[in-house]
Coordinates of C-alpha atoms (C1' of nucleotides) in Angstrom, one line a residue:
Chain A
M1 CA 0.0 0.0 0.0
T2 CA 1.4 3.3 -1.0
P3 CA 2.4 4.6 2.4
S4 CA 1.6 8.3 2.1
S5 CA 1.0 10.9 -0.4
T6 CA -1.7 10.3 -2.9
S7 CA -0.7 13.7 -4.2
R8 CA 2.8 12.8 -5.4
S9 CA 4.6 9.7 -6.5
P10 CA 8.0 9.7 -4.8
N11 CA 9.4 6.7 -6.6
S12 CA 10.4 6.2 -10.2
A13 CA 13.8 7.2 -11.4
R14 CA 12.1 8.1 -14.6
G15 CA 8.4 8.3 -15.3
D16 CA 6.5 5.2 -14.4
L17 CA 3.2 6.9 -13.9
F18 CA 1.0 5.0 -16.2
D19 CA -2.2 6.5 -15.1
P20 CA -2.5 9.2 -12.5
G21 CA -6.2 9.2 -12.1
C22 CA -7.7 5.8 -12.3
P23 CA -9.3 5.4 -8.9
T24 CA -9.9 1.8 -9.3
R25 CA -6.2 1.1 -9.7
R26 CA -5.5 2.9 -6.5
L27 CA -8.3 1.1 -4.7
L28 CA -6.9 -2.2 -5.8
D29 CA -3.5 -1.2 -4.6
R30 CA -5.0 -0.9 -1.2
I31 CA -7.4 -3.8 -0.9
G32 CA -5.0 -5.9 -2.9
T33 CA -2.5 -5.9 -0.1
K34 CA -2.3 -9.0 1.9
W35 CA -4.4 -8.1 4.9
T36 CA -6.5 -5.0 4.2
S37 CA -9.5 -6.7 2.9
M38 CA -9.5 -9.2 5.7
A39 CA -9.3 -6.5 8.2
V40 CA -12.2 -4.8 6.6
K41 CA -14.1 -8.0 6.7
V42 CA -13.4 -8.7 10.3
L43 CA -14.2 -5.2 11.4
A44 CA -17.4 -5.3 9.4
E45 CA -18.4 -8.5 11.0
A46 CA -17.9 -7.0 14.4
S47 CA -19.6 -3.8 13.4
P48 CA -20.8 -1.7 15.1
E49 CA -18.8 -3.1 17.9
E50 CA -15.2 -2.0 18.3
V51 CA -12.4 -4.4 18.2
R52 CA -9.1 -4.1 20.0
F53 CA -5.7 -4.6 18.5
A54 CA -4.9 -7.9 20.1
E55 CA -8.4 -9.2 19.3
L56 CA -7.9 -8.3 15.7
Q57 CA -4.6 -10.1 15.6
R58 CA -6.3 -13.1 17.1
R59 CA -9.0 -13.1 14.5
M60 CA -6.7 -12.6 11.6
T61 CA -4.7 -15.7 11.8
G62 CA -1.1 -15.4 10.8
I63 CA -0.8 -11.6 10.7
S64 CA 2.2 -10.1 12.4
Q65 CA 2.0 -7.1 14.7
K66 CA 3.9 -5.1 12.2
M67 CA 1.5 -5.8 9.4
L68 CA -1.6 -5.4 11.5
S69 CA -0.3 -2.1 12.7
A70 CA 0.6 -1.0 9.2
T71 CA -2.7 -2.2 7.8
L72 CA -4.7 -0.4 10.4
Q73 CA -2.7 2.7 9.9
G74 CA -3.4 2.6 6.3
L75 CA -7.1 2.1 6.7
T76 CA -7.2 4.8 9.3
R77 CA -5.3 7.2 7.1
D78 CA -7.7 6.4 4.3
G79 CA -10.6 7.3 6.5
L80 CA -12.0 3.8 6.4
V81 CA -11.3 3.0 10.1
A82 CA -11.6 5.0 13.2
R83 CA -9.2 4.6 16.1
R84 CA -10.0 5.2 19.7
V85 CA -7.4 5.1 22.4
E86 CA -8.1 4.5 26.0
A87 CA -5.4 6.3 27.9
T88 CA -5.1 3.6 30.6
V89 CA -1.9 2.3 31.9
P90 CA -1.9 -0.7 29.6
P91 CA -3.2 1.3 26.7
R92 CA -6.2 -0.1 24.9
V93 CA -6.8 0.8 21.3
H94 CA -10.1 0.1 19.7
Y95 CA -10.9 0.0 16.0
R96 CA -14.1 0.2 14.1
L97 CA -15.2 0.9 10.5
T98 CA -16.3 4.3 9.6
P99 CA -19.4 4.7 7.5
L100 CA -17.1 5.0 4.5
G101 CA -15.4 1.7 5.5
R102 CA -18.8 0.0 5.9
S103 CA -19.7 1.2 2.4
L104 CA -16.7 -0.6 1.1
E105 CA -17.8 -3.8 2.6
E106 CA -20.5 -4.0 0.0
P107 CA -18.5 -4.4 -3.2
L108 CA -16.0 -6.4 -1.2
A109 CA -18.7 -8.8 -0.3
A110 CA -19.6 -9.1 -3.9
L111 CA -16.0 -10.0 -4.7
R112 CA -16.1 -12.6 -2.0
E113 CA -19.2 -14.1 -3.3
W114 CA -17.7 -14.4 -6.8
A115 CA -14.6 -15.9 -5.3
E116 CA -16.5 -18.6 -3.4
A117 CA -18.7 -19.3 -6.4
H118 CA -16.0 -19.4 -9.1
M119 CA -12.5 -19.9 -7.8
A120 CA -12.9 -23.6 -7.9
E121 CA -13.4 -23.3 -11.6
V122 CA -10.4 -21.1 -11.9
D123 CA -8.4 -23.8 -10.1
R124 CA -9.7 -26.4 -12.4
A125 CA -8.6 -24.3 -15.4
N126 CA -5.2 -24.0 -13.8
R127 CA -4.9 -27.7 -13.3
R128 CA -5.8 -28.4 -16.9
G129 CA -3.1 -26.0 -18.1
D130 CA -0.6 -27.7 -15.8
E131 CA -1.0 -31.2 -17.0
A132 CA -1.0 -30.0 -20.5
S133 CA 2.6 -28.9 -20.1
A134 CA 3.4 -31.5 -17.6
G135 CA 5.4 -33.9 -19.9
S136 CA 8.3 -31.8 -21.0
S137 CA 7.8 -28.4 -22.4
P138 CA 10.6 -26.1 -21.3
A139 CA 9.2 -23.5 -23.7
V140 CA 6.5 -22.3 -21.3
P141 CA 7.5 -22.4 -17.7
P142 CA 4.4 -21.8 -15.6
A143 CA 4.5 -18.3 -14.2
R144 CA 2.5 -19.2 -11.3
A145 CA 1.5 -22.8 -10.9
G146 CA -0.9 -24.8 -9.0
S147 CA -0.3 -24.1 -5.3
P148 CA 1.9 -21.2 -4.4
P149 CA 2.3 -21.1 -0.7
R150 CA -0.1 -18.3 0.2
P151 CA 0.1 -18.0 3.9
P152 CA -2.9 -16.7 5.6
R153 CA -6.5 -17.1 5.3
Chain B
M1 CA 7.2 -18.4 -6.5
T2 CA 8.0 -21.9 -5.2
P3 CA 6.9 -23.9 -8.2
S4 CA 5.6 -26.9 -6.4
S5 CA 4.3 -27.2 -2.9
T6 CA 7.4 -29.1 -2.0
S7 CA 9.1 -26.2 -0.6
R8 CA 11.5 -28.2 1.4
S9 CA 14.1 -26.2 3.1
P10 CA 16.9 -28.3 4.6
N11 CA 17.2 -26.4 7.9
S12 CA 16.7 -22.7 7.6
A13 CA 13.2 -21.8 6.6
R14 CA 10.7 -22.5 9.4
G15 CA 7.3 -23.6 8.6
D16 CA 5.9 -22.2 5.5
L17 CA 2.7 -24.1 5.1
F18 CA 0.1 -22.0 6.7
D19 CA -3.2 -22.0 4.9
P20 CA -4.9 -23.5 1.9
G21 CA -6.0 -20.0 1.1
C22 CA -9.4 -18.6 1.2
P23 CA -10.7 -18.0 -2.3
T24 CA -11.1 -14.3 -1.7
R25 CA -7.5 -13.9 -0.8
R26 CA -6.4 -15.7 -3.9
L27 CA -8.8 -13.7 -6.1
L28 CA -7.3 -10.5 -4.8
D29 CA -3.9 -11.8 -5.4
R30 CA -4.9 -12.0 -9.1
I31 CA -6.9 -8.9 -9.7
G32 CA -4.7 -6.9 -7.3
T33 CA -1.8 -7.2 -9.7
K34 CA -1.1 -4.1 -11.5
W35 CA -2.7 -4.9 -14.8
T36 CA -5.1 -7.7 -14.5
S37 CA -8.2 -5.8 -13.6
M38 CA -7.5 -3.3 -16.3
A39 CA -7.2 -6.0 -18.8
V40 CA -10.5 -7.5 -17.8
K41 CA -12.1 -4.1 -18.0
V42 CA -10.7 -3.4 -21.5
L43 CA -11.7 -6.8 -22.7
A44 CA -15.1 -6.5 -21.2
E45 CA -15.7 -3.2 -22.9
A46 CA -14.8 -4.7 -26.2
S47 CA -16.9 -7.8 -25.5
P48 CA -18.1 -9.8 -27.3
E49 CA -15.5 -8.5 -29.9
E50 CA -12.1 -9.9 -29.7
V51 CA -9.0 -7.7 -29.2
R52 CA -5.6 -8.2 -30.6
F53 CA -2.4 -8.1 -28.6
A54 CA -1.2 -4.8 -30.0
E55 CA -4.6 -3.3 -29.6
L56 CA -4.7 -4.3 -26.0
Q57 CA -1.3 -2.7 -25.4
R58 CA -2.5 0.4 -27.1
R59 CA -5.5 0.6 -24.8
M60 CA -3.6 -0.2 -21.6
T61 CA -1.4 2.8 -21.5
G62 CA 2.0 2.2 -20.0
I63 CA 2.0 -1.6 -20.0
S64 CA 5.1 -3.3 -21.3
Q65 CA 4.9 -6.3 -23.7
K66 CA 6.2 -8.5 -21.0
M67 CA 3.6 -7.6 -18.5
L68 CA 0.8 -7.7 -21.0
S69 CA 1.9 -11.1 -22.1
A70 CA 2.2 -12.3 -18.5
T71 CA -1.2 -10.8 -17.6
L72 CA -2.9 -12.4 -20.5
Q73 CA -1.2 -15.7 -19.8
G74 CA -2.4 -15.6 -16.3
L75 CA -6.0 -14.8 -17.2
T76 CA -5.9 -17.5 -19.9
R77 CA -4.6 -20.0 -17.5
D78 CA -7.3 -19.0 -15.0
G79 CA -9.9 -19.6 -17.6
L80 CA -11.0 -16.0 -17.7
V81 CA -9.7 -15.2 -21.1
A82 CA -9.8 -17.2 -24.4
R83 CA -7.0 -17.0 -26.9
R84 CA -7.3 -17.4 -30.6
V85 CA -4.3 -17.5 -32.9
E86 CA -4.5 -16.8 -36.6
A87 CA -1.7 -18.7 -38.2
T88 CA -0.9 -16.1 -40.7
V89 CA 2.6 -15.0 -41.5
P90 CA 2.5 -12.1 -39.2
P91 CA 0.7 -14.0 -36.5
R92 CA -2.4 -12.4 -35.1
V93 CA -3.6 -13.3 -31.7
H94 CA -7.0 -12.4 -30.5
Y95 CA -8.2 -12.3 -26.9
R96 CA -11.7 -12.2 -25.4
L97 CA -13.3 -12.8 -22.1
T98 CA -14.8 -16.2 -21.4
P99 CA -18.2 -16.4 -19.8
L100 CA -16.3 -16.9 -16.5
G101 CA -14.4 -13.7 -17.2
R102 CA -17.5 -11.8 -18.0
S103 CA -19.0 -12.9 -14.7
L104 CA -16.1 -11.4 -12.9
E105 CA -16.7 -8.1 -14.6
E106 CA -19.8 -7.7 -12.4
P107 CA -18.2 -7.5 -9.0
L108 CA -15.3 -5.7 -10.6
A109 CA -17.6 -3.1 -11.8
A110 CA -19.1 -2.7 -8.4
L111 CA -15.6 -2.1 -7.1
R112 CA -15.0 0.5 -9.8
E113 CA -18.2 2.3 -8.9
W114 CA -17.2 2.4 -5.3
A115 CA -13.8 3.7 -6.3
E116 CA -15.2 6.5 -8.4
A117 CA -17.7 7.4 -5.8
H118 CA -15.5 7.4 -2.8
M119 CA -11.8 7.5 -3.6
A120 CA -11.9 11.3 -3.5
E121 CA -13.0 11.1 0.1
V122 CA -10.2 8.7 0.8
D123 CA -7.8 11.2 -0.8
R124 CA -9.2 13.9 1.4
A125 CA -8.6 11.8 4.5
N126 CA -5.1 11.2 3.4
R127 CA -4.4 14.9 2.9
R128 CA -5.7 15.7 6.3
G129 CA -3.3 13.2 7.8
D130 CA -0.4 14.5 5.7
E131 CA -0.7 18.2 6.7
A132 CA -1.2 17.1 10.3
S133 CA 2.4 15.9 10.3
A134 CA 3.7 18.2 7.6
G135 CA 3.6 21.4 9.6
S136 CA 6.5 23.2 11.3
S137 CA 6.8 20.7 14.1
P138 CA 7.6 17.3 12.5
A139 CA 6.9 15.0 15.4
V140 CA 8.2 12.2 13.2
P141 CA 11.4 13.3 11.5
P142 CA 11.2 12.0 7.9
A143 CA 13.8 9.4 7.5
R144 CA 13.9 9.9 3.8
A145 CA 12.2 13.0 2.8
G146 CA 13.2 13.5 -0.8
S147 CA 16.0 11.0 -1.3
P148 CA 16.9 11.2 -5.0
P149 CA 19.9 8.9 -4.9
R150 CA 18.8 5.5 -3.7
P151 CA 22.1 3.8 -2.8
P152 CA 22.1 0.2 -4.0
R153 CA 22.1 -2.5 -1.4
Chain C
dC1 C1' -0.7 -4.0 25.5
dT2 C1' 0.2 -1.4 21.6
dG3 C1' 3.2 -0.2 18.1
dA4 C1' 7.5 1.8 16.2
dA5 C1' 12.3 0.8 14.2
dT6 C1' 15.4 -2.2 11.9
dC7 C1' 17.1 -6.0 8.9
dC8 C1' 16.3 -9.1 5.4
dT9 C1' 14.0 -11.8 1.7
dG10 C1' 12.0 -13.0 -2.7
dG11 C1' 8.2 -12.0 -5.6
dT12 C1' 6.7 -8.6 -8.9
dT13 C1' 7.6 -5.2 -12.2
dG14 C1' 10.2 -2.7 -15.8
dA15 C1' 13.6 -1.8 -19.7
dT16 C1' 15.9 -3.9 -23.1
dA17 C1' 17.2 -7.0 -26.6
dC18 C1' 16.3 -11.2 -29.2
dT19 C1' 13.4 -14.8 -31.9
dG20 C1' 9.8 -16.9 -35.2
Chain D
dC1 C1' 3.3 -8.9 -34.7
dA2 C1' 3.6 -11.6 -30.7
dG3 C1' 6.0 -13.1 -27.7
dT4 C1' 10.4 -14.7 -24.7
dA5 C1' 14.9 -14.1 -22.1
dT6 C1' 17.8 -11.5 -19.3
dC7 C1' 19.2 -8.0 -16.0
dA8 C1' 18.3 -4.9 -12.4
dA9 C1' 15.4 -2.5 -9.2
dC10 C1' 11.7 -2.0 -5.9
dC11 C1' 8.7 -2.9 -2.3
dA12 C1' 5.5 -5.7 0.5
dG13 C1' 5.9 -8.1 4.3
dG14 C1' 7.9 -11.4 7.9
dA15 C1' 11.0 -11.8 12.1
dT16 C1' 13.0 -9.5 15.7
dT17 C1' 13.8 -6.1 18.9
dC18 C1' 13.0 -1.8 21.4
dA19 C1' 9.8 1.7 23.8
dG20 C1' 6.0 3.9 26.2

DNA sequence: CTGAATCCTGGTTGATACTG
DNA sequence: CAGTATCAACCAGGATTCAG
């Protein structure tokens, strides 16, 4: 997720800006990151209740503190998540979706439905392609084959 | 990319098998890549017409041949795109969405609508955060403000 | 308990050049 | 025209450690 600055693009030795405007591209840059969409989902499920940091980590199996922190920061900066700090001695931080964040849950759910309905077929297509080149065809090495170790759920 | 799931590591790498992967995560891994969703969009707009390789590259500003090729291969392997080759002397290759691919266009369009409706607000939220720490009292000294020369590792 | 700072890795992208 | 191969760079993200 592009850390800060939607206004400028700090990288690129020479121009690599393909499209400055396309909001869809930028949205995908965000929700496409490993944990963002899961965080939104978990927070949406709890909504309107708040969820604490540790609780979030518990519900998002496999996420590290760093990534949870970074993900929540990103979402907070984007205005999708609200952060509330209890200034107690062991500080408690609560997170919840903003209305904007909840509105994102809708298209995200549509994506989830599609995934659950059709990803099996995608996998089947992949397997067909795999066995087609299974014998010996060095010409087309599979760019991403059957089961890349994708960690978390 | 760990070709097969046999990512045996003699001694160093600790456990890497975590999760079979929820379908949503895997879907996002695909459409979250830089060009995939754009390709689907462009192909969907042309549907049911076919689009040739060069034409696709023309419509997807900034994409390199390599990435276009890789993107189309991925989509084809996933069963979202169909490929047709005209065996002429200068070969012509045509691409079009499969029914499966067209079905993906739907949730993707929902995402696009959300993006166009709300990304401006996301940007506003980002700007608010930026100027909050951009003032005269940088609570967080920028480690690399405008570092032009990125020393190689 | 929350979260920031640091080091390191490999997967992803890009530019370029070559082939059929 | 439609790719592929190679080289180099970048960045997400995981582990670890430190701090309030």
